[in-house]
GROMACS .gro file of N, CA and C in nm:
model
  252
    1MET      N    1  -0.371  -0.409   1.896
    1MET     CA    2  -0.319  -0.323   1.791
    1MET      C    3  -0.193  -0.255   1.844
    2CYS      N    4  -0.090  -0.251   1.763
    2CYS     CA    5   0.038  -0.189   1.799
    2CYS      C    6   0.040  -0.047   1.742
    3GLN      N    7   0.089   0.046   1.821
    3GLN     CA    8   0.100   0.184   1.774
    3GLN      C    9   0.247   0.222   1.768
    4ILE      N   10   0.288   0.282   1.656
    4ILE     CA   11   0.426   0.322   1.635
    4ILE      C   12   0.427   0.470   1.601
    5ALA      N   13   0.522   0.543   1.657
    5ALA     CA   14   0.535   0.686   1.629
    5ALA      C   15   0.668   0.714   1.561
    6ILE      N   16   0.667   0.807   1.468
    6ILE     CA   17   0.791   0.850   1.403
    6ILE      C   18   0.800   1.002   1.413
    7ASN      N   19   0.922   1.051   1.411
    7ASN     CA   20   0.944   1.195   1.414
    7ASN      C   21   0.975   1.244   1.274
    8ILE      N   22   0.903   1.344   1.230
    8ILE     CA   23   0.925   1.406   1.101
    8ILE      C   24   0.961   1.552   1.127
    9PRO      N   25   1.075   1.595   1.076
    9PRO     CA   26   1.114   1.735   1.098
    9PRO      C   27   1.008   1.832   1.045
   10ASN      N   28   0.984   1.938   1.115
   10ASN     CA   29   0.888   2.039   1.073
   10ASN      C   30   0.922   2.094   0.935
   11GLU      N   31   1.050   2.099   0.903
   11GLU     CA   32   1.093   2.149   0.773
   11GLU      C   33   1.039   2.062   0.660
   12VAL      N   34   1.029   1.932   0.684
   12VAL     CA   35   0.975   1.841   0.582
   12VAL      C   36   0.827   1.872   0.560
   13LEU      N   37   0.754   1.892   0.668
   13LEU     CA   38   0.613   1.928   0.654
   13LEU      C   39   0.599   2.061   0.580
   14PHE      N   40   0.685   2.156   0.611
   14PHE     CA   41   0.681   2.286   0.544
   14PHE      C   42   0.711   2.270   0.395
   15GLU      N   43   0.816   2.196   0.362
   15GLU     CA   44   0.857   2.179   0.222
   15GLU      C   45   0.752   2.104   0.141
   16THR      N   46   0.687   2.006   0.202
   16THR     CA   47   0.587   1.926   0.131
   16THR      C   48   0.447   1.987   0.141
   17LYS      N   49   0.435   2.093   0.221
   17LYS     CA   50   0.306   2.159   0.244
   17LYS      C   51   0.201   2.062   0.298
   18MET      N   52   0.247   1.968   0.381
   18MET     CA   53   0.157   1.870   0.443
   18MET      C   54   0.123   1.914   0.585
   19SER      N   55  -0.001   1.888   0.622
   19SER     CA   56  -0.039   1.905   0.762
   19SER      C   57   0.008   1.782   0.838
   20LYS      N   58  -0.002   1.786   0.968
   20LYS     CA   59   0.034   1.668   1.048
   20LYS      C   60  -0.055   1.550   1.013
   21GLU      N   61  -0.182   1.578   0.989
   21GLU     CA   62  -0.276   1.471   0.954
   21GLU      C   63  -0.241   1.410   0.819
   22GLN      N   64  -0.204   1.494   0.722
   22GLN     CA   65  -0.165   1.443   0.590
   22GLN      C   66  -0.036   1.362   0.599
   23ALA      N   67   0.059   1.408   0.680
   23ALA     CA   68   0.184   1.335   0.697
   23ALA      C   69   0.158   1.201   0.764
   24ASN      N   70   0.068   1.199   0.860
   24ASN     CA   71   0.031   1.074   0.928
   24ASN      C   72  -0.030   0.976   0.828
   25GLN      N   73  -0.121   1.024   0.744
   25GLN     CA   74  -0.183   0.938   0.644
   25GLN      C   75  -0.081   0.889   0.543
   26PHE      N   76   0.009   0.977   0.501
   26PHE     CA   77   0.115   0.940   0.408
   26PHE      C   78   0.202   0.829   0.467
   27ALA      N   79   0.239   0.843   0.593
   27ALA     CA   80   0.322   0.742   0.660
   27ALA      C   81   0.248   0.610   0.672
   28ARG      N   82   0.120   0.615   0.707
   28ARG     CA   83   0.040   0.493   0.719
   28ARG      C   84   0.034   0.419   0.585
   29CYS      N   85   0.014   0.494   0.477
   29CYS     CA   86   0.008   0.433   0.345
   29CYS      C   87   0.143   0.375   0.305
   30ALA      N   88   0.250   0.446   0.336
   30ALA     CA   89   0.384   0.398   0.302
   30ALA      C   90   0.416   0.269   0.376
   31VAL      N   91   0.379   0.262   0.502
   31VAL     CA   92   0.402   0.141   0.581
   31VAL      C   93   0.318   0.026   0.526
   32ALA      N   94   0.193   0.052   0.496
   32ALA     CA   95   0.105  -0.052   0.441
   32ALA      C   96   0.159  -0.104   0.309
   33LEU      N   97   0.204  -0.013   0.224
   33LEU     CA   98   0.261  -0.050   0.095
   33LEU      C   99   0.385  -0.138   0.114
   34GLY      N  100   0.469  -0.101   0.208
   34GLY     CA  101   0.589  -0.179   0.236
   34GLY      C  102   0.557  -0.317   0.288
   35TYR      N  103   0.462  -0.325   0.379
   35TYR     CA  104   0.423  -0.457   0.430
   35TYR      C  105   0.366  -0.544   0.318
   36TYR      N  106   0.288  -0.484   0.229
   36TYR     CA  107   0.228  -0.562   0.121
   36TYR      C  108   0.333  -0.611   0.023
   37THR      N  109   0.422  -0.521  -0.020
   37THR     CA  110   0.517  -0.557  -0.124
   37THR      C  111   0.637  -0.637  -0.073
   38GLN      N  112   0.679  -0.611   0.049
   38GLN     CA  113   0.802  -0.674   0.098
   38GLN      C  114   0.778  -0.793   0.190
   39SER      N  115   0.664  -0.793   0.257
   39SER     CA  116   0.642  -0.900   0.356
   39SER      C  117   0.523  -0.988   0.324
   40GLY      N  118   0.450  -0.955   0.219
   40GLY     CA  119   0.337  -1.038   0.179
   40GLY      C  120   0.220  -1.034   0.275
   41VAL      N  121   0.206  -0.926   0.351
   41VAL     CA  122   0.092  -0.911   0.441
   41VAL      C  123  -0.033  -0.893   0.356
   42SER      N  124  -0.145  -0.946   0.402
   42SER     CA  125  -0.268  -0.946   0.323
   42SER      C  126  -0.320  -0.806   0.293
   43ILE      N  127  -0.400  -0.799   0.188
   43ILE     CA  128  -0.461  -0.672   0.150
   43ILE      C  129  -0.549  -0.620   0.264
   44GLY      N  130  -0.619  -0.709   0.331
   44GLY     CA  131  -0.707  -0.668   0.441
   44GLY      C  132  -0.633  -0.600   0.554
   45TYR      N  133  -0.523  -0.661   0.598
   45TYR     CA  134  -0.445  -0.601   0.706
   45TYR      C  135  -0.379  -0.471   0.661
   46CYS      N  136  -0.328  -0.469   0.538
   46CYS     CA  137  -0.263  -0.348   0.487
   46CYS      C  138  -0.365  -0.236   0.472
   47ALA      N  139  -0.486  -0.269   0.431
   47ALA     CA  140  -0.592  -0.168   0.423
   47ALA      C  141  -0.620  -0.109   0.561
   48GLN      N  142  -0.623  -0.195   0.662
   48GLN     CA  143  -0.642  -0.147   0.800
   48GLN      C  144  -0.531  -0.051   0.839
   49ILE      N  145  -0.407  -0.088   0.811
   49ILE     CA  146  -0.293  -0.003   0.845
   49ILE      C  147  -0.307   0.133   0.776
   50ALA      N  148  -0.347   0.132   0.649
   50ALA     CA  149  -0.359   0.255   0.571
   50ALA      C  150  -0.484   0.335   0.606
   51GLY      N  151  -0.573   0.275   0.684
   51GLY     CA  152  -0.698   0.343   0.717
   51GLY      C  153  -0.794   0.350   0.600
   52MET      N  154  -0.793   0.245   0.519
   52MET     CA  155  -0.876   0.239   0.398
   52MET      C  156  -0.960   0.112   0.399
   53THR      N  157  -1.058   0.109   0.309
   53THR     CA  158  -1.128  -0.016   0.283
   53THR      C  159  -1.038  -0.100   0.193
   54LYS      N  160  -1.072  -0.227   0.178
   54LYS     CA  161  -0.993  -0.313   0.087
   54LYS      C  162  -0.997  -0.258  -0.055
   55GLU      N  163  -1.114  -0.214  -0.097
   55GLU     CA  164  -1.128  -0.162  -0.233
   55GLU      C  165  -1.042  -0.037  -0.252
   56GLU      N  166  -1.041   0.052  -0.154
   56GLU     CA  167  -0.959   0.173  -0.162
   56GLU      C  168  -0.811   0.137  -0.168
   57PHE      N  169  -0.771   0.038  -0.088
   57PHE     CA  170  -0.630  -0.001  -0.088
   57PHE      C  171  -0.590  -0.065  -0.221
   58ILE      N  172  -0.678  -0.144  -0.279
   58ILE     CA  173  -0.649  -0.204  -0.410
   58ILE      C  174  -0.632  -0.093  -0.514
   59LYS      N  175  -0.716   0.009  -0.510
   59LYS     CA  176  -0.700   0.123  -0.601
   59LYS      C  177  -0.569   0.196  -0.574
   60TYR      N  178  -0.533   0.210  -0.447
   60TYR     CA  179  -0.406   0.274  -0.410
   60TYR      C  180  -0.288   0.195  -0.465
   61LEU      N  181  -0.296   0.063  -0.457
   61LEU     CA  182  -0.191  -0.021  -0.515
   61LEU      C  183  -0.181   0.004  -0.665
   62GLY      N  184  -0.295   0.010  -0.733
   62GLY     CA  185  -0.295   0.035  -0.876
   62GLY      C  186  -0.233   0.169  -0.911
   63LYS      N  187  -0.263   0.272  -0.833
   63LYS     CA  188  -0.205   0.405  -0.857
   63LYS      C  189  -0.054   0.402  -0.841
   64ASN      N  190  -0.004   0.307  -0.762
   64ASN     CA  191   0.139   0.292  -0.739
   64ASN      C  192   0.200   0.181  -0.825
   65HIS      N  193   0.124   0.138  -0.926
   65HIS     CA  194   0.169   0.038  -1.024
   65HIS      C  195   0.209  -0.094  -0.959
   66ILE      N  196   0.130  -0.134  -0.859
   66ILE     CA  197   0.153  -0.261  -0.791
   66ILE      C  198   0.032  -0.350  -0.815
   67SER      N  199   0.057  -0.465  -0.873
   67SER     CA  200  -0.050  -0.558  -0.906
   67SER      C  201  -0.090  -0.640  -0.783
   68ILE      N  202  -0.217  -0.673  -0.777
   68ILE     CA  203  -0.263  -0.763  -0.670
   68ILE      C  204  -0.250  -0.909  -0.713
   69PHE      N  205  -0.212  -0.931  -0.838
   69PHE     CA  206  -0.196  -1.066  -0.890
   69PHE      C  207  -0.049  -1.105  -0.887
   70HIS      N  208  -0.022  -1.225  -0.836
   70HIS     CA  209   0.115  -1.273  -0.825
   70HIS      C  210   0.124  -1.412  -0.888
   71TYR      N  211   0.211  -1.423  -0.987
   71TYR     CA  212   0.231  -1.550  -1.055
   71TYR      C  213   0.379  -1.586  -1.050
   72ASP      N  214   0.406  -1.715  -1.030
   72ASP     CA  215   0.544  -1.761  -1.021
   72ASP      C  216   0.613  -1.766  -1.156
   73ASN      N  217   0.534  -1.785  -1.263
   73ASN     CA  218   0.595  -1.792  -1.396
   73ASN      C  219   0.492  -1.756  -1.502
   74ASP      N  220   0.537  -1.744  -1.626
   74ASP     CA  221   0.449  -1.705  -1.736
   74ASP      C  222   0.342  -1.809  -1.763
   75GLU      N  223   0.376  -1.937  -1.747
   75GLU     CA  224   0.279  -2.043  -1.772
   75GLU      C  225   0.159  -2.032  -1.677
   76GLU      N  226   0.188  -2.005  -1.551
   76GLU     CA  227   0.081  -1.991  -1.452
   76GLU      C  228  -0.009  -1.873  -1.488
   77PHE      N  229   0.051  -1.763  -1.532
   77PHE     CA  230  -0.026  -1.646  -1.573
   77PHE      C  231  -0.114  -1.678  -1.693
   78LEU      N  232  -0.056  -1.744  -1.794
   78LEU     CA  233  -0.132  -1.775  -1.916
   78LEU      C  234  -0.245  -1.873  -1.887
   79GLU      N  235  -0.221  -1.967  -1.799
   79GLU     CA  236  -0.327  -2.062  -1.760
   79GLU      C  237  -0.442  -1.988  -1.693
   80GLU      N  238  -0.410  -1.898  -1.604
   80GLU     CA  239  -0.513  -1.820  -1.535
   80GLU      C  240  -0.587  -1.730  -1.633
   81LEU      N  241  -0.515  -1.674  -1.730
   81LEU     CA  242  -0.577  -1.588  -1.830
   81LEU      C  243  -0.673  -1.668  -1.917
   82ASN      N  244  -0.635  -1.790  -1.953
   82ASN     CA  245  -0.723  -1.875  -2.034
   82ASN      C  246  -0.846  -1.920  -1.958
   83ASN      N  247  -0.837  -1.928  -1.826
   83ASN     CA  248  -0.950  -1.970  -1.744
   83ASN      C  249  -1.045  -1.854  -1.712
   84ALA      N  250  -1.006  -1.734  -1.746
   84ALA     CA  251  -1.088  -1.616  -1.713
   84ALA      C  252  -1.208  -1.605  -1.803
   0.00000   0.00000   0.00000
């Protein structure tokens, strides 16, 4: 497991009223979200990064209006919808 540290100015924590633990969790979720949306990393790995279960991460994606379903075109989507 790789560990990465970032520096966040104390003023940001003060302005956002976040504790260090909340800022850490926020950063973990932001990184996981970025890996999922930009690099196609799996939900399982991204959930690990975020410190969540897969189910929790899927709900987190939904709260951020990010679908777990990916279709290359409308036809593929409609075919999958008809098979449901």
